[in-house]
PDB file of C-alpha atoms in Angstrom:
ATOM      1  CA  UNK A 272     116.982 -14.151 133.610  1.00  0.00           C
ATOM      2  CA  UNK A 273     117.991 -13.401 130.137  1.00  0.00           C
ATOM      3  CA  UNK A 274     116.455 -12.860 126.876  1.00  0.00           C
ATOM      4  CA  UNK A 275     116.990 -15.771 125.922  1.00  0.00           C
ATOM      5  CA  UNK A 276     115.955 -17.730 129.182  1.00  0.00           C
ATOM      6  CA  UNK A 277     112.215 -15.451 128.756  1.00  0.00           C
ATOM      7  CA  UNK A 278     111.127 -17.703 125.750  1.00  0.00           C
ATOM      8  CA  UNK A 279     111.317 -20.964 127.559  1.00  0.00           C
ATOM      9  CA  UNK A 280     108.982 -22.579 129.449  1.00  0.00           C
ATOM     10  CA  UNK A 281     109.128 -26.098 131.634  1.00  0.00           C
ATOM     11  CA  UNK A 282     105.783 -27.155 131.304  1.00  0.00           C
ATOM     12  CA  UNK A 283     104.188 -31.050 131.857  1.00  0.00           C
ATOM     13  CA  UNK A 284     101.677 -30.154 129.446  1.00  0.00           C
ATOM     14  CA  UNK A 285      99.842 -27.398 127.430  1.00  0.00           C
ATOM     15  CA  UNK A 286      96.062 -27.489 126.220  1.00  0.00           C
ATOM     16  CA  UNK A 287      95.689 -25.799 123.061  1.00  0.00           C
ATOM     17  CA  UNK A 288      92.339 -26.688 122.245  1.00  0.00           C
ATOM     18  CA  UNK A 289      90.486 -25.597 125.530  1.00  0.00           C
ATOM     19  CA  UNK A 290      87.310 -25.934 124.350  1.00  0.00           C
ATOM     20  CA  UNK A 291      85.791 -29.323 126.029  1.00  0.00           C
ATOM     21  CA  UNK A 292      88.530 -29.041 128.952  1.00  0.00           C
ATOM     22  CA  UNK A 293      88.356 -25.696 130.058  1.00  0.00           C
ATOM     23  CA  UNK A 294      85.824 -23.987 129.076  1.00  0.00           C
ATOM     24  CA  UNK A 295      82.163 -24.205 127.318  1.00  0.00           C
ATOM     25  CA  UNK A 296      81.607 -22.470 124.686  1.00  0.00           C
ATOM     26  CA  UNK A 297      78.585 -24.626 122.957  1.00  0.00           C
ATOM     27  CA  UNK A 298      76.036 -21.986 123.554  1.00  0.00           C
ATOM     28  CA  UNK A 299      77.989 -19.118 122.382  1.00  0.00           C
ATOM     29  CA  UNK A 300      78.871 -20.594 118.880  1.00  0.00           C
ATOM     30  CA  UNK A 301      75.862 -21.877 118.257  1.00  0.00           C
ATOM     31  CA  UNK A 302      74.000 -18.572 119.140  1.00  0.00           C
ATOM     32  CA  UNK A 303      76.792 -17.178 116.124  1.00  0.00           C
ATOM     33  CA  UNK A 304      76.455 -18.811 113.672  1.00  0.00           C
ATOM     34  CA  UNK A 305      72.789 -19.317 114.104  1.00  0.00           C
ATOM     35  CA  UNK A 306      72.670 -15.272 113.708  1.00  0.00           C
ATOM     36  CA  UNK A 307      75.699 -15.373 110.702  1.00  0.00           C
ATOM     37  CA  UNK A 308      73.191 -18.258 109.024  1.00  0.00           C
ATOM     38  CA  UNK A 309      69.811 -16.252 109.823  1.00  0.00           C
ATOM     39  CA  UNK A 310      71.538 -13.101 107.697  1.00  0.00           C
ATOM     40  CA  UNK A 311      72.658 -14.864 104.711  1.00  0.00           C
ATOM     41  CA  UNK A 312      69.004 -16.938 104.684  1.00  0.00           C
ATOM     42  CA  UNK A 313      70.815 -20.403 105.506  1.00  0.00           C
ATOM     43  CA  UNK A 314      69.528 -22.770 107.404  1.00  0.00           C
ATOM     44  CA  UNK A 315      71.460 -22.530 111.283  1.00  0.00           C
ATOM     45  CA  UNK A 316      70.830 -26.012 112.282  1.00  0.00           C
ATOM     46  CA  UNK A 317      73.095 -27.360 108.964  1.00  0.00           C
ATOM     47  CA  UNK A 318      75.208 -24.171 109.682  1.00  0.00           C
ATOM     48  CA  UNK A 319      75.758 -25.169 113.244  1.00  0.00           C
ATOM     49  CA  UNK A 320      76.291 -29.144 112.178  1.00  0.00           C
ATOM     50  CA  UNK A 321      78.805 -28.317 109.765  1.00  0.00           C
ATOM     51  CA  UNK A 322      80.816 -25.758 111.784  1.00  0.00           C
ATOM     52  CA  UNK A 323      81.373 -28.496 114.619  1.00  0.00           C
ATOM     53  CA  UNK A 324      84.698 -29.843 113.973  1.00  0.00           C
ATOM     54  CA  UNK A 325      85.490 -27.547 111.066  1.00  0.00           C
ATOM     55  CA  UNK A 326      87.757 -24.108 111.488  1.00  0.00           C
ATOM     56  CA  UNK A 327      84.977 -20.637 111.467  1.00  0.00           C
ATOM     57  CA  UNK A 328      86.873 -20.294 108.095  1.00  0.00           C
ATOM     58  CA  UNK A 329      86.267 -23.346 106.566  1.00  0.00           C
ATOM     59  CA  UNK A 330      82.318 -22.970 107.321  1.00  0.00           C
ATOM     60  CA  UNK A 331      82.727 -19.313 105.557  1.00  0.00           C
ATOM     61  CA  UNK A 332      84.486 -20.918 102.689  1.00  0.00           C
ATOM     62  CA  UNK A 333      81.748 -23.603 102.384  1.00  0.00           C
ATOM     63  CA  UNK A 334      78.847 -21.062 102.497  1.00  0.00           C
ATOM     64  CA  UNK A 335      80.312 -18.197 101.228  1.00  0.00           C
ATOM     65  CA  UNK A 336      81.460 -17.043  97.675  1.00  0.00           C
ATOM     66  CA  UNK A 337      84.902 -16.176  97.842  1.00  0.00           C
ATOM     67  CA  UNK A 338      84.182 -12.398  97.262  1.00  0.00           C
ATOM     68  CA  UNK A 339      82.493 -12.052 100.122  1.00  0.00           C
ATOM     69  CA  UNK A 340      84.565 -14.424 102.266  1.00  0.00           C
ATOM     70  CA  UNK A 341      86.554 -11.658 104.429  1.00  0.00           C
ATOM     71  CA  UNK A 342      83.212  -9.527 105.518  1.00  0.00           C
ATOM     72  CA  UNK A 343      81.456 -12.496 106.448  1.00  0.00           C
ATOM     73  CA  UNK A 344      84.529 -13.842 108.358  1.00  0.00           C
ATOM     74  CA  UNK A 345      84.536 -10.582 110.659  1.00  0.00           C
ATOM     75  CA  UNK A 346      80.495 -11.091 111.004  1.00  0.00           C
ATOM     76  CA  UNK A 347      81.126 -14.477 112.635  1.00  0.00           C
ATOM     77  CA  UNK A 348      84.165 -13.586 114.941  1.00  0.00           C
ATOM     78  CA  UNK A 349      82.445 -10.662 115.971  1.00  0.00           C
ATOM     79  CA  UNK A 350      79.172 -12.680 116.879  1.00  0.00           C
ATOM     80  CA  UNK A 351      81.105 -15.117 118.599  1.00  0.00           C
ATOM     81  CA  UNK A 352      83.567 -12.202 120.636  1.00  0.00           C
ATOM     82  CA  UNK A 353      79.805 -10.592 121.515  1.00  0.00           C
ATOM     83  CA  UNK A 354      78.545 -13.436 122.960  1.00  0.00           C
ATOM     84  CA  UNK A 355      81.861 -14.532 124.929  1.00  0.00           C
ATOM     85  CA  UNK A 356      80.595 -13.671 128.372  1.00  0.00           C
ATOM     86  CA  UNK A 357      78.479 -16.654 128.047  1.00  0.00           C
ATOM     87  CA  UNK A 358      81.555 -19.618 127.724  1.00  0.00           C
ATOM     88  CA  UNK A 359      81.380 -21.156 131.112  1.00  0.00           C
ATOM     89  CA  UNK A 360      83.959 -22.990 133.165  1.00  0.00           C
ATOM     90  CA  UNK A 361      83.983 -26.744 132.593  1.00  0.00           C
ATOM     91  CA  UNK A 362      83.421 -28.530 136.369  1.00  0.00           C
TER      92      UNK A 362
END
């Protein structure tokens, strides 16, 4: 094998959203940003609701003033890396 021959792959398919197909990860990023909302004084359920379907940096950027964007970015990653050992297979 060569170099070049390393950096491809025959695949049939690749899922790059696993979320849904592989694994479960409700529970954990609700229990995230349910603690992320809880520290600013937000309100987790709208938190939660708007975070669904949006990138964790979009839902900073909508609740956060840009200032404090970054440190609240690492809160919620963090949260959501603490609580990983709860994502569950998907059947």
């Amino acid at each position: 094998m060569t170099l070049r021959d390393a950096h491809h792959l025959a695949v049939a398919a690749i899922a790059f959203d696993s979320d849904g197909v592989l694994v479960d990860s409700t529970a954990s990023v609700e229990q995230a940003w349910t603690r992320w909302a809880t520290e600013l004084g937000l309100d987790a359920r709208e938190v939660i609701d708007f975070a669904h379907g949006h990138r964790s940096r979009e839902t900073v950027d909508h609740y956060v003033d840009e200032a404090r964007r970054a440190a609240f970015q690492d809160k919620v990653d963090r949260y959501e890396l603490d609580d990983a050992p709860s994502v569950t297979a998907m059947p």
